[in-house]
mmCIF file of C-alpha atoms and ligand atoms in Angstrom:
data_model
loop_
_atom_site.group_PDB
_atom_site.id
_atom_site.type_symbol
_atom_site.label_atom_id
_atom_site.label_comp_id
_atom_site.label_asym_id
_atom_site.label_seq_id
_atom_site.Cartn_x
_atom_site.Cartn_y
_atom_site.Cartn_z
ATOM 1 C CA MET J 17 -2.890 30.906 -16.434
ATOM 2 C CA LYS J 18 -6.117 30.898 -15.456
ATOM 3 C CA ILE J 19 -7.179 27.754 -13.436
ATOM 4 C CA VAL J 20 -10.976 27.295 -12.539
ATOM 5 C CA LEU J 21 -11.542 24.871 -9.581
ATOM 6 C CA PHE J 22 -15.094 23.670 -10.213
ATOM 7 C CA SER J 23 -16.967 21.863 -7.269
ATOM 8 C CA ALA J 24 -14.686 23.562 -4.636
ATOM 9 C CA GLY J 25 -15.699 23.268 -1.090
ATOM 10 C CA GLU J 26 -13.246 23.147 1.319
ATOM 11 C CA ALA J 27 -11.412 26.289 2.363
ATOM 12 C CA ALA J 28 -8.053 24.384 3.232
ATOM 13 C CA ASP J 29 -8.138 22.798 -0.427
ATOM 14 C CA GLU J 30 -8.933 26.191 -2.237
ATOM 15 C CA ALA J 31 -5.931 27.527 -0.120
ATOM 16 C CA ALA J 32 -3.641 24.702 -1.169
ATOM 17 C CA PHE J 33 -4.473 25.442 -4.936
ATOM 18 C CA SER J 34 -3.880 28.973 -4.420
ATOM 19 C CA ALA J 35 -0.272 28.280 -3.308
ATOM 20 C CA LEU J 36 0.226 27.118 -6.732
ATOM 21 C CA GLY J 37 1.986 30.382 -7.568
ATOM 22 C CA GLY J 38 3.979 31.222 -10.519
ATOM 23 C CA ASP J 39 1.770 32.752 -13.062
ATOM 24 C CA LEU J 40 -1.011 30.460 -12.087
ATOM 25 C CA ALA J 41 -4.377 32.125 -10.844
ATOM 26 C CA VAL J 42 -6.931 29.768 -9.069
ATOM 27 C CA LEU J 43 -10.744 30.647 -9.034
ATOM 28 C CA PRO J 44 -12.590 28.264 -6.844
ATOM 29 C CA VAL J 45 -16.132 27.967 -7.805
ATOM 30 C CA THR J 46 -18.539 25.992 -5.784
ATOM 31 C CA ALA J 47 -20.919 24.401 -8.714
ATOM 32 C CA PRO J 48 -19.638 21.661 -10.774
ATOM 33 C CA LEU J 49 -19.037 22.702 -14.570
ATOM 34 C CA ASP J 50 -22.203 22.530 -16.389
ATOM 35 C CA ALA J 51 -23.985 24.283 -19.582
ATOM 36 C CA GLY J 52 -25.372 26.520 -17.700
ATOM 37 C CA ASN J 53 -22.194 28.189 -15.881
ATOM 38 C CA VAL J 54 -19.671 27.552 -18.628
ATOM 39 C CA ASP J 55 -20.084 30.815 -20.444
ATOM 40 C CA ALA J 56 -19.145 32.614 -17.235
ATOM 41 C CA HIS J 57 -15.468 30.927 -17.598
ATOM 42 C CA GLU J 58 -14.689 31.231 -21.205
ATOM 43 C CA ASP J 59 -11.308 32.860 -20.203
ATOM 44 C CA ALA J 60 -10.250 29.623 -18.341
ATOM 45 C CA ASP J 61 -6.673 28.005 -19.534
ATOM 46 C CA ILE J 62 -7.138 25.055 -16.983
ATOM 47 C CA VAL J 63 -10.276 23.532 -15.436
ATOM 48 C CA SER J 64 -10.448 20.956 -12.714
ATOM 49 C CA GLY J 65 -13.464 19.125 -11.249
ATOM 50 C CA PHE J 66 -14.929 15.957 -9.953
ATOM 51 C CA ALA J 67 -17.106 13.073 -11.460
ATOM 52 C CA GLY J 68 -20.134 15.274 -11.393
ATOM 53 C CA CYS J 69 -18.390 17.763 -13.808
ATOM 54 C CA ASP J 70 -20.241 18.165 -17.530
ATOM 55 C CA PHE J 71 -16.856 17.769 -19.534
ATOM 56 C CA SER J 72 -18.718 16.695 -22.839
ATOM 57 C CA ALA J 73 -17.774 18.293 -26.150
ATOM 58 C CA ALA J 74 -20.482 20.619 -26.118
ATOM 59 C CA THR J 75 -19.597 22.087 -22.708
ATOM 60 C CA LEU J 76 -15.983 22.224 -23.606
ATOM 61 C CA SER J 77 -16.177 23.603 -26.922
ATOM 62 C CA ARG J 78 -17.495 26.954 -24.956
ATOM 63 C CA LEU J 79 -14.045 27.435 -23.300
ATOM 64 C CA PRO J 80 -11.831 28.445 -26.241
ATOM 65 C CA ARG J 81 -8.596 29.169 -24.471
ATOM 66 C CA LEU J 82 -8.874 25.512 -22.785
ATOM 67 C CA ARG J 83 -5.674 23.709 -22.667
ATOM 68 C CA PHE J 84 -5.894 21.340 -19.848
ATOM 69 C CA ILE J 85 -8.569 19.181 -17.440
ATOM 70 C CA ALA J 86 -7.322 18.133 -14.215
ATOM 71 C CA VAL J 87 -10.006 15.435 -13.138
ATOM 72 C CA ARG J 88 -10.074 15.236 -9.451
ATOM 73 C CA ALA J 89 -11.193 11.588 -9.424
ATOM 74 C CA THR J 90 -9.833 8.013 -11.207
ATOM 75 C CA GLY J 91 -12.719 7.711 -13.221
ATOM 76 C CA PHE J 92 -12.656 10.202 -16.032
ATOM 77 C CA ASP J 93 -15.732 8.481 -18.241
ATOM 78 C CA ASN J 94 -17.355 12.234 -18.125
ATOM 79 C CA VAL J 95 -14.453 13.501 -20.202
ATOM 80 C CA ASP J 96 -14.736 13.467 -24.153
ATOM 81 C CA LEU J 97 -11.616 12.517 -24.447
ATOM 82 C CA ALA J 98 -11.950 12.060 -28.430
ATOM 83 C CA TYR J 99 -13.089 16.259 -28.260
ATOM 84 C CA CYS J 100 -9.903 17.059 -26.373
ATOM 85 C CA ARG J 101 -7.478 14.945 -28.563
ATOM 86 C CA ALA J 102 -8.739 16.435 -31.537
ATOM 87 C CA ARG J 103 -8.292 19.868 -29.829
ATOM 88 C CA GLY J 104 -4.988 19.301 -28.333
ATOM 89 C CA ILE J 105 -6.426 19.605 -24.664
ATOM 90 C CA LEU J 106 -4.323 17.287 -22.119
ATOM 91 C CA VAL J 107 -6.472 15.560 -19.459
ATOM 92 C CA SER J 108 -5.210 14.030 -16.166
ATOM 93 C CA ASN J 109 -6.635 12.006 -13.478
ATOM 94 C CA VAL J 110 -5.594 10.919 -10.125
ATOM 95 C CA PRO J 111 -4.834 7.185 -10.773
ATOM 96 C CA ALA J 112 -4.996 6.136 -7.220
ATOM 97 C CA TYR J 113 -6.199 7.967 -4.266
ATOM 98 C CA GLY J 114 -8.566 6.191 -2.042
ATOM 99 C CA ASP J 115 -8.321 2.318 -2.828
ATOM 100 C CA SER J 116 -9.234 1.289 0.777
ATOM 101 C CA THR J 117 -11.461 4.348 1.148
ATOM 102 C CA VAL J 118 -13.662 2.881 -1.824
ATOM 103 C CA ALA J 119 -13.159 -0.792 -0.709
ATOM 104 C CA GLU J 120 -14.157 0.178 2.881
ATOM 105 C CA HIS J 121 -17.570 1.506 1.473
ATOM 106 C CA ALA J 122 -18.390 -1.537 -0.314
ATOM 107 C CA PHE J 123 -18.027 -3.203 2.960
ATOM 108 C CA GLY J 124 -19.692 -0.677 4.553
ATOM 109 C CA LEU J 125 -22.884 -0.957 2.229
ATOM 110 C CA LEU J 126 -22.635 -5.273 2.484
ATOM 111 C CA LEU J 127 -22.099 -5.124 6.258
ATOM 112 C CA ALA J 128 -25.176 -2.623 6.543
ATOM 113 C CA LEU J 129 -27.285 -5.100 4.326
ATOM 114 C CA SER J 130 -25.804 -8.388 6.034
ATOM 115 C CA ARG J 131 -26.989 -7.081 9.473
ATOM 116 C CA ARG J 132 -29.822 -5.081 8.639
ATOM 117 C CA THR J 133 -28.465 -2.037 10.091
ATOM 118 C CA VAL J 134 -30.411 0.776 8.394
ATOM 119 C CA PRO J 135 -33.899 -0.377 9.434
ATOM 120 C CA CYS J 136 -32.697 -1.200 12.793
ATOM 121 C CA ALA J 137 -31.186 2.231 13.492
ATOM 122 C CA GLU J 138 -34.429 3.805 11.984
ATOM 123 C CA ALA J 139 -36.237 2.047 14.388
ATOM 124 C CA THR J 140 -34.355 3.176 17.594
ATOM 125 C CA ARG J 141 -34.533 6.639 16.118
ATOM 126 C CA ARG J 142 -38.091 6.265 16.447
ATOM 127 C CA GLY J 143 -37.912 5.461 19.899
ATOM 128 C CA ASP J 144 -38.322 1.748 19.343
ATOM 129 C CA PHE J 145 -35.836 -0.523 21.219
ATOM 130 C CA THR J 146 -37.931 -3.773 20.604
ATOM 131 C CA PHE J 147 -35.585 -6.603 18.916
ATOM 132 C CA CYS J 148 -35.134 -6.344 15.192
ATOM 133 C CA PRO J 149 -37.239 -8.822 13.441
ATOM 134 C CA ASP J 150 -35.025 -9.078 10.625
ATOM 135 C CA ARG J 151 -32.353 -11.942 10.692
ATOM 136 C CA GLY J 152 -28.998 -11.306 9.154
ATOM 137 C CA PHE J 153 -26.271 -13.290 7.701
ATOM 138 C CA GLU J 154 -22.656 -14.012 8.347
ATOM 139 C CA LEU J 155 -19.709 -13.102 5.760
ATOM 140 C CA ARG J 156 -17.670 -15.716 7.072
ATOM 141 C CA GLY J 157 -17.801 -18.757 4.709
ATOM 142 C CA LYS J 158 -19.552 -16.778 1.968
ATOM 143 C CA ALA J 159 -17.779 -16.544 -1.616
ATOM 144 C CA PHE J 160 -17.010 -13.195 -2.764
ATOM 145 C CA GLY J 161 -16.763 -12.313 -6.168
ATOM 146 C CA VAL J 162 -14.638 -9.392 -7.291
ATOM 147 C CA VAL J 163 -15.346 -7.869 -10.797
ATOM 148 C CA GLY J 164 -12.213 -5.841 -11.783
ATOM 149 C CA THR J 165 -8.822 -6.695 -9.557
ATOM 150 C CA GLY J 166 -7.022 -3.321 -9.689
ATOM 151 C CA HIS J 167 -6.267 -0.848 -7.054
ATOM 152 C CA ILE J 168 -9.865 -0.996 -5.491
ATOM 153 C CA GLY J 169 -10.671 -4.777 -5.934
ATOM 154 C CA ARG J 170 -6.994 -5.531 -4.640
ATOM 155 C CA ARG J 171 -8.200 -4.172 -1.350
ATOM 156 C CA ALA J 172 -11.785 -5.433 -1.460
ATOM 157 C CA ILE J 173 -10.050 -8.717 -1.880
ATOM 158 C CA GLU J 174 -8.242 -8.481 1.323
ATOM 159 C CA MET J 175 -11.071 -7.361 3.458
ATOM 160 C CA ALA J 176 -12.916 -10.274 2.209
ATOM 161 C CA LEU J 177 -10.211 -12.470 3.147
ATOM 162 C CA GLY J 178 -9.945 -10.853 6.648
ATOM 163 C CA PHE J 179 -13.398 -11.886 6.944
ATOM 164 C CA GLY J 180 -12.737 -15.419 6.388
ATOM 165 C CA MET J 181 -14.654 -15.287 2.982
ATOM 166 C CA THR J 182 -13.369 -17.060 0.062
ATOM 167 C CA VAL J 183 -12.407 -15.129 -2.923
ATOM 168 C CA LEU J 184 -13.613 -15.564 -6.635
ATOM 169 C CA ALA J 185 -12.081 -13.045 -9.262
ATOM 170 C CA TYR J 186 -12.572 -11.872 -12.723
ATOM 171 C CA ASP J 187 -10.592 -9.196 -14.754
ATOM 172 C CA ALA J 188 -9.988 -8.767 -18.516
ATOM 173 C CA MET J 189 -6.381 -8.655 -17.594
ATOM 174 C CA PRO J 190 -5.740 -10.796 -14.493
ATOM 175 C CA SER J 191 -2.748 -9.835 -12.193
ATOM 176 C CA PRO J 192 0.048 -12.452 -12.180
ATOM 177 C CA ASP J 193 0.545 -11.808 -8.372
ATOM 178 C CA LEU J 194 -3.030 -12.553 -7.555
ATOM 179 C CA GLN J 195 -3.205 -15.350 -10.097
ATOM 180 C CA ALA J 196 -0.265 -17.205 -8.182
ATOM 181 C CA ARG J 197 -1.885 -16.756 -4.867
ATOM 182 C CA PRO J 198 -3.772 -20.111 -3.491
ATOM 183 C CA ASP J 199 -6.312 -18.262 -1.543
ATOM 184 C CA ILE J 200 -7.596 -16.189 -4.813
ATOM 185 C CA ARG J 201 -9.565 -18.161 -7.600
ATOM 186 C CA TYR J 202 -9.681 -16.360 -11.073
ATOM 187 C CA VAL J 203 -12.656 -17.726 -13.043
ATOM 188 C CA THR J 204 -14.781 -16.782 -16.062
ATOM 189 C CA PHE J 205 -17.149 -13.967 -15.400
ATOM 190 C CA ASN J 206 -20.069 -16.355 -16.081
ATOM 191 C CA ALA J 207 -18.543 -18.797 -13.369
ATOM 192 C CA LEU J 208 -18.216 -15.782 -11.068
ATOM 193 C CA LEU J 209 -21.966 -14.975 -11.420
ATOM 194 C CA ALA J 210 -22.898 -18.512 -10.752
ATOM 195 C CA GLU J 211 -20.797 -19.402 -7.582
ATOM 196 C CA ALA J 212 -20.427 -15.669 -5.814
ATOM 197 C CA ASP J 213 -23.073 -15.202 -2.957
ATOM 198 C CA ILE J 214 -21.804 -11.363 -3.032
ATOM 199 C CA VAL J 215 -20.715 -9.610 -6.578
ATOM 200 C CA SER J 216 -18.380 -6.552 -5.859
ATOM 201 C CA LEU J 217 -17.896 -4.343 -8.856
ATOM 202 C CA HIS J 218 -14.674 -2.432 -9.300
ATOM 203 C CA VAL J 219 -14.450 -2.166 -13.147
ATOM 204 C CA PRO J 220 -14.007 1.383 -14.898
ATOM 205 C CA ALA J 221 -16.792 2.728 -17.117
ATOM 206 C CA THR J 222 -16.000 1.853 -20.535
ATOM 207 C CA PRO J 223 -17.965 0.626 -23.841
ATOM 208 C CA GLN J 224 -16.858 -2.711 -22.488
ATOM 209 C CA THR J 225 -18.337 -2.557 -19.317
ATOM 210 C CA ASP J 226 -21.541 -0.664 -20.110
ATOM 211 C CA GLY J 227 -24.324 -2.858 -19.318
ATOM 212 C CA MET J 228 -22.060 -5.552 -17.730
ATOM 213 C CA ILE J 229 -24.439 -6.627 -15.439
ATOM 214 C CA GLY J 230 -28.002 -6.969 -17.301
ATOM 215 C CA ALA J 231 -31.040 -9.081 -17.283
ATOM 216 C CA ALA J 232 -28.885 -11.879 -18.352
ATOM 217 C CA GLU J 233 -25.891 -11.486 -15.711
ATOM 218 C CA LEU J 234 -28.620 -11.252 -12.851
ATOM 219 C CA ALA J 235 -30.514 -14.199 -14.015
ATOM 220 C CA ARG J 236 -27.100 -16.268 -13.860
ATOM 221 C CA MET J 237 -26.483 -14.983 -10.206
ATOM 222 C CA LYS J 238 -27.169 -17.191 -7.473
ATOM 223 C CA ARG J 239 -30.572 -17.062 -5.917
ATOM 224 C CA GLY J 240 -30.267 -14.776 -2.697
ATOM 225 C CA ALA J 241 -27.033 -13.187 -3.836
ATOM 226 C CA VAL J 242 -26.205 -9.551 -3.072
ATOM 227 C CA LEU J 243 -24.930 -7.125 -5.881
ATOM 228 C CA ILE J 244 -22.735 -4.216 -4.685
ATOM 229 C CA ASN J 245 -21.699 -1.606 -6.726
ATOM 230 C CA THR J 246 -18.863 1.207 -6.047
ATOM 231 C CA ALA J 247 -17.717 1.579 -9.537
ATOM 232 C CA ARG J 248 -20.020 3.568 -12.163
ATOM 233 C CA GLY J 249 -23.914 3.464 -12.286
ATOM 234 C CA GLN J 250 -23.401 2.236 -16.200
ATOM 235 C CA VAL J 251 -22.195 -0.929 -15.374
ATOM 236 C CA VAL J 252 -25.475 -2.112 -14.107
ATOM 237 C CA ASP J 253 -28.832 -2.117 -15.847
ATOM 238 C CA HIS J 254 -30.828 -0.836 -13.118
ATOM 239 C CA ALA J 255 -34.368 -1.424 -14.784
ATOM 240 C CA ALA J 256 -33.270 -5.111 -14.879
ATOM 241 C CA LEU J 257 -32.067 -4.973 -11.280
ATOM 242 C CA VAL J 258 -35.369 -3.746 -10.109
ATOM 243 C CA GLY J 259 -36.880 -6.921 -11.697
ATOM 244 C CA ALA J 260 -34.329 -9.027 -9.959
ATOM 245 C CA LEU J 261 -34.928 -7.802 -6.509
ATOM 246 C CA GLU J 262 -38.639 -7.876 -6.799
ATOM 247 C CA ARG J 263 -38.563 -11.410 -8.127
ATOM 248 C CA GLY J 264 -36.418 -12.289 -4.988
ATOM 249 C CA HIS J 265 -33.817 -13.699 -7.245
ATOM 250 C CA LEU J 266 -31.196 -11.239 -5.586
ATOM 251 C CA ALA J 267 -31.518 -10.977 -1.927
ATOM 252 C CA ALA J 268 -30.281 -7.321 -1.378
ATOM 253 C CA ALA J 269 -28.134 -4.615 -3.361
ATOM 254 C CA GLY J 270 -25.591 -1.962 -2.084
ATOM 255 C CA LEU J 271 -25.446 0.952 -4.598
ATOM 256 C CA ASP J 272 -23.090 3.674 -4.225
ATOM 257 C CA VAL J 273 -23.213 4.759 -8.220
ATOM 258 C CA LEU J 274 -26.214 5.042 -10.516
ATOM 259 C CA PRO J 275 -26.372 6.170 -14.009
ATOM 260 C CA ASP J 276 -26.885 10.168 -14.983
ATOM 261 C CA GLU J 277 -26.364 11.108 -11.094
ATOM 262 C CA THR J 278 -26.462 14.699 -12.059
ATOM 263 C CA LEU J 279 -29.913 14.372 -13.484
ATOM 264 C CA LEU J 280 -30.999 12.687 -9.933
ATOM 265 C CA ARG J 281 -28.924 15.650 -8.126
ATOM 266 C CA HIS J 282 -31.041 18.247 -10.033
ATOM 267 C CA PRO J 283 -34.579 16.929 -10.746
ATOM 268 C CA ASP J 284 -35.512 20.324 -12.028
ATOM 269 C CA LYS J 285 -33.728 19.241 -15.051
ATOM 270 C CA PHE J 286 -36.338 16.609 -15.804
ATOM 271 C CA PHE J 287 -38.723 19.620 -16.809
ATOM 272 C CA ALA J 288 -35.918 22.031 -18.743
ATOM 273 C CA PRO J 289 -37.492 22.331 -22.199
ATOM 274 C CA ASP J 290 -34.042 23.215 -23.800
ATOM 275 C CA GLN J 291 -32.456 19.560 -21.950
ATOM 276 C CA ALA J 292 -34.904 17.248 -22.007
ATOM 277 C CA PRO J 293 -33.792 14.066 -20.710
ATOM 278 C CA SER J 294 -33.804 11.098 -23.219
ATOM 279 C CA ALA J 295 -36.113 7.834 -22.874
ATOM 280 C CA THR J 296 -33.042 5.851 -21.495
ATOM 281 C CA GLN J 297 -32.230 8.766 -19.006
ATOM 282 C CA LEU J 298 -36.025 8.461 -18.036
ATOM 283 C CA ARG J 299 -35.830 4.792 -17.432
ATOM 284 C CA ALA J 300 -32.705 4.708 -15.496
ATOM 285 C CA ALA J 301 -33.795 7.590 -13.193
ATOM 286 C CA LEU J 302 -37.114 5.723 -12.653
ATOM 287 C CA ALA J 303 -35.342 2.667 -11.898
ATOM 288 C CA ALA J 304 -32.885 4.524 -9.366
ATOM 289 C CA ARG J 305 -35.934 5.926 -7.588
ATOM 290 C CA ALA J 306 -37.438 2.608 -7.092
ATOM 291 C CA LEU J 307 -34.258 1.102 -6.152
ATOM 292 C CA ALA J 308 -33.646 3.555 -3.438
ATOM 293 C CA SER J 309 -36.960 3.118 -2.048
ATOM 294 C CA MET J 310 -36.790 -0.688 -1.604
ATOM 295 C CA PRO J 311 -36.111 -2.017 1.746
ATOM 296 C CA ASN J 312 -33.388 -4.658 0.767
ATOM 297 C CA VAL J 313 -31.319 -1.749 -1.357
ATOM 298 C CA ILE J 314 -28.977 0.842 0.307
ATOM 299 C CA VAL J 315 -28.076 3.564 -2.372
ATOM 300 C CA THR J 316 -25.575 6.167 -1.325
ATOM 301 C CA PRO J 317 -24.876 9.141 -3.326
ATOM 302 C CA HIS J 318 -21.525 8.488 -4.892
ATOM 303 C CA ASN J 319 -20.068 8.987 -1.244
ATOM 304 C CA ALA J 320 -17.502 5.775 -1.473
ATOM 305 C CA TYR J 321 -14.731 8.341 -2.059
ATOM 306 C CA ASN J 322 -15.491 10.643 0.568
ATOM 307 C CA THR J 323 -12.834 10.367 3.418
ATOM 308 C CA GLN J 324 -10.487 12.939 4.828
ATOM 309 C CA GLU J 325 -7.407 10.752 4.057
ATOM 310 C CA ALA J 326 -8.902 10.304 0.425
ATOM 311 C CA PHE J 327 -9.282 13.960 -0.166
ATOM 312 C CA ARG J 328 -6.206 14.882 0.941
ATOM 313 C CA ARG J 329 -4.438 12.804 -1.493
ATOM 314 C CA ILE J 330 -6.841 13.860 -4.589
ATOM 315 C CA VAL J 331 -5.914 17.771 -3.716
ATOM 316 C CA GLU J 332 -1.998 16.689 -3.516
ATOM 317 C CA THR J 333 -2.103 14.673 -6.685
ATOM 318 C CA THR J 334 -4.243 17.303 -8.381
ATOM 319 C CA ILE J 335 -1.677 20.290 -7.488
ATOM 320 C CA ALA J 336 1.099 17.990 -8.719
ATOM 321 C CA ASN J 337 -0.631 17.546 -12.067
ATOM 322 C CA ILE J 338 -1.413 21.002 -12.329
ATOM 323 C CA ARG J 339 2.256 22.116 -11.919
ATOM 324 C CA ALA J 340 3.731 19.244 -13.890
ATOM 325 C CA PHE J 341 1.472 20.784 -17.035
ATOM 326 C CA ALA J 342 2.523 24.497 -16.040
ATOM 327 C CA GLU J 343 6.257 23.415 -16.249
ATOM 328 C CA GLY J 344 5.880 21.690 -19.556
ATOM 329 C CA ASN J 345 6.236 17.762 -18.345
ATOM 330 C CA PRO J 346 2.698 16.552 -17.593
ATOM 331 C CA ILE J 347 2.112 13.763 -15.763
ATOM 332 C CA ASN J 348 -1.143 11.158 -14.982
ATOM 333 C CA LEU J 349 -2.508 11.672 -18.481
ATOM 334 C CA VAL J 350 -5.463 9.685 -19.893
ATOM 335 C CA GLY J 351 -6.426 8.975 -23.123
HETATM 336 P P1 LIG A 406 -7.854 0.138 -11.790
HETATM 337 O O1 LIG A 406 -7.787 0.778 -13.182
HETATM 338 O O2 LIG A 406 -6.730 -0.170 -10.981
HETATM 339 O O3 LIG A 406 -8.711 -1.063 -12.263
HETATM 340 C C1 LIG A 406 -9.787 -1.801 -12.897
HETATM 341 C C2 LIG A 406 -9.804 -2.989 -13.272
HETATM 342 O O4 LIG A 406 -10.631 -3.375 -14.178
HETATM 343 C C3 LIG A 406 -8.269 -3.193 -13.815
HETATM 344 O O5 LIG A 406 -7.662 -4.660 -13.392
HETATM 345 C C4 LIG A 406 -8.867 -3.671 -15.295
HETATM 346 O O6 LIG A 406 -8.033 -4.695 -15.754
HETATM 347 C C5 LIG A 406 -10.115 -4.349 -14.809
HETATM 348 N N1 LIG A 406 -11.012 -4.139 -16.245
HETATM 349 C C6 LIG A 406 -11.384 -3.125 -16.980
HETATM 350 N N2 LIG A 406 -12.056 -3.369 -18.013
HETATM 351 C C7 LIG A 406 -12.682 -4.690 -17.783
HETATM 352 C C8 LIG A 406 -13.729 -5.315 -18.373
HETATM 353 N N3 LIG A 406 -14.311 -5.110 -19.440
HETATM 354 N N4 LIG A 406 -13.784 -6.999 -18.030
HETATM 355 C C9 LIG A 406 -13.059 -7.057 -16.511
HETATM 356 N N5 LIG A 406 -12.122 -6.404 -15.844
HETATM 357 C C10 LIG A 406 -12.008 -5.041 -16.625
HETATM 358 O O7 LIG A 406 -9.083 1.266 -11.184
HETATM 359 P P2 LIG A 406 -9.598 1.253 -9.713
HETATM 360 O O8 LIG A 406 -8.651 2.460 -8.978
HETATM 361 O O9 LIG A 406 -9.355 -0.031 -8.817
HETATM 362 O O10 LIG A 406 -11.036 1.984 -9.627
HETATM 363 C C11 LIG A 406 -12.174 1.216 -10.316
HETATM 364 C C12 LIG A 406 -13.307 2.302 -10.915
HETATM 365 O O11 LIG A 406 -13.772 2.670 -9.453
HETATM 366 C C13 LIG A 406 -13.090 3.395 -11.337
HETATM 367 O O12 LIG A 406 -12.652 3.373 -12.519
HETATM 368 C C14 LIG A 406 -13.960 4.419 -10.903
HETATM 369 O O13 LIG A 406 -15.367 4.390 -11.901
HETATM 370 C C15 LIG A 406 -14.557 3.729 -9.532
HETATM 371 N N6 LIG A 406 -14.263 4.481 -8.508
HETATM 372 C C16 LIG A 406 -15.537 4.932 -7.686
HETATM 373 C C17 LIG A 406 -15.450 5.817 -6.826
HETATM 374 C C18 LIG A 406 -16.686 6.228 -5.533
HETATM 375 O O14 LIG A 406 -16.487 7.094 -4.990
HETATM 376 N N7 LIG A 406 -17.719 5.077 -5.969
HETATM 377 C C19 LIG A 406 -13.965 6.335 -6.322
HETATM 378 C C20 LIG A 406 -13.019 5.858 -7.123
HETATM 379 C C21 LIG A 406 -13.125 4.899 -7.961
#
């Protein structure tokens, strides 16, 4: 069976995949899967890739032998699961690999905003060592609102408690063990928005979470609150977020994820006559550019997952997923 490992980068990881052995032949490809390179791999039985891969029906339909997709991520919202189900293509993910990795990044964004780290560091880089005029704020005593109390949200809660923050939580399916704790208060979504000084998003991208933070929800947030998003871009209406920040209703935002990140990574696609972006995509891209240039916003390019420890776990679990599929006992299936 031929495995095409898209977004391959590190030699050690490629070697680990190549050691799968048996009748599994691995082809590492540096680029993510997309409509432009799919036809070069029409003999693939298995494909593997990250969130940046195009696993849409249009692209997958050009892989006639495809039987298995090993997503090297937790989120699999880039996979057309209905298409895969209809074609008998199995899909696996890496259910938990970096709970601390991602939660630490959420706090990295928050601390950088609360202590004005980026402008201070930019000034010293320019040789300007005068005192920073921007005054920050403490986390201790602030209300931390966690939306989604799964693997990553739980770690974020631990960290918030470590900073001496109070914790408000919202989840469609609250965890009984967290509900039983006196130091965590599950509240309604609206109550969390109204009471939290910091709102941190940890829900998956689903039809229910699409646009979960829109203009109405931003208006419900406290004046001067901070929004942190390390979940998925489509959870937030970014044009509405620009407005909330410009009006000064929100003090700041830390964003690791944006809608249509592939389009932002490859601006040439804006001008490709055969794949013209939709009005919605253009609106989101303009909002993303505006946000990235605002002094009270920090945007990182979907980097929350990117630690050595998390990567090692992603590779180990994906190899186990592929091996289990090849042996006829697939694990970590989604959809
Ligand atoms: P998880 O499945 O353990 O937890 C998600 C939680 O969200 C669950 O408790 C679930 O009940 C809750 N939820 C789902 N739909 C909801 C809704 N409509 N309203 C309220 N709560 C809802 O997932 P996780 O491992 O904590 O990861 C969360 C998300 O983080 C992933 O789905 C992925 O999109 C994102 N992520 C981002 C990065 C990154 O690099 N930025 C890395 C890993 C994961």
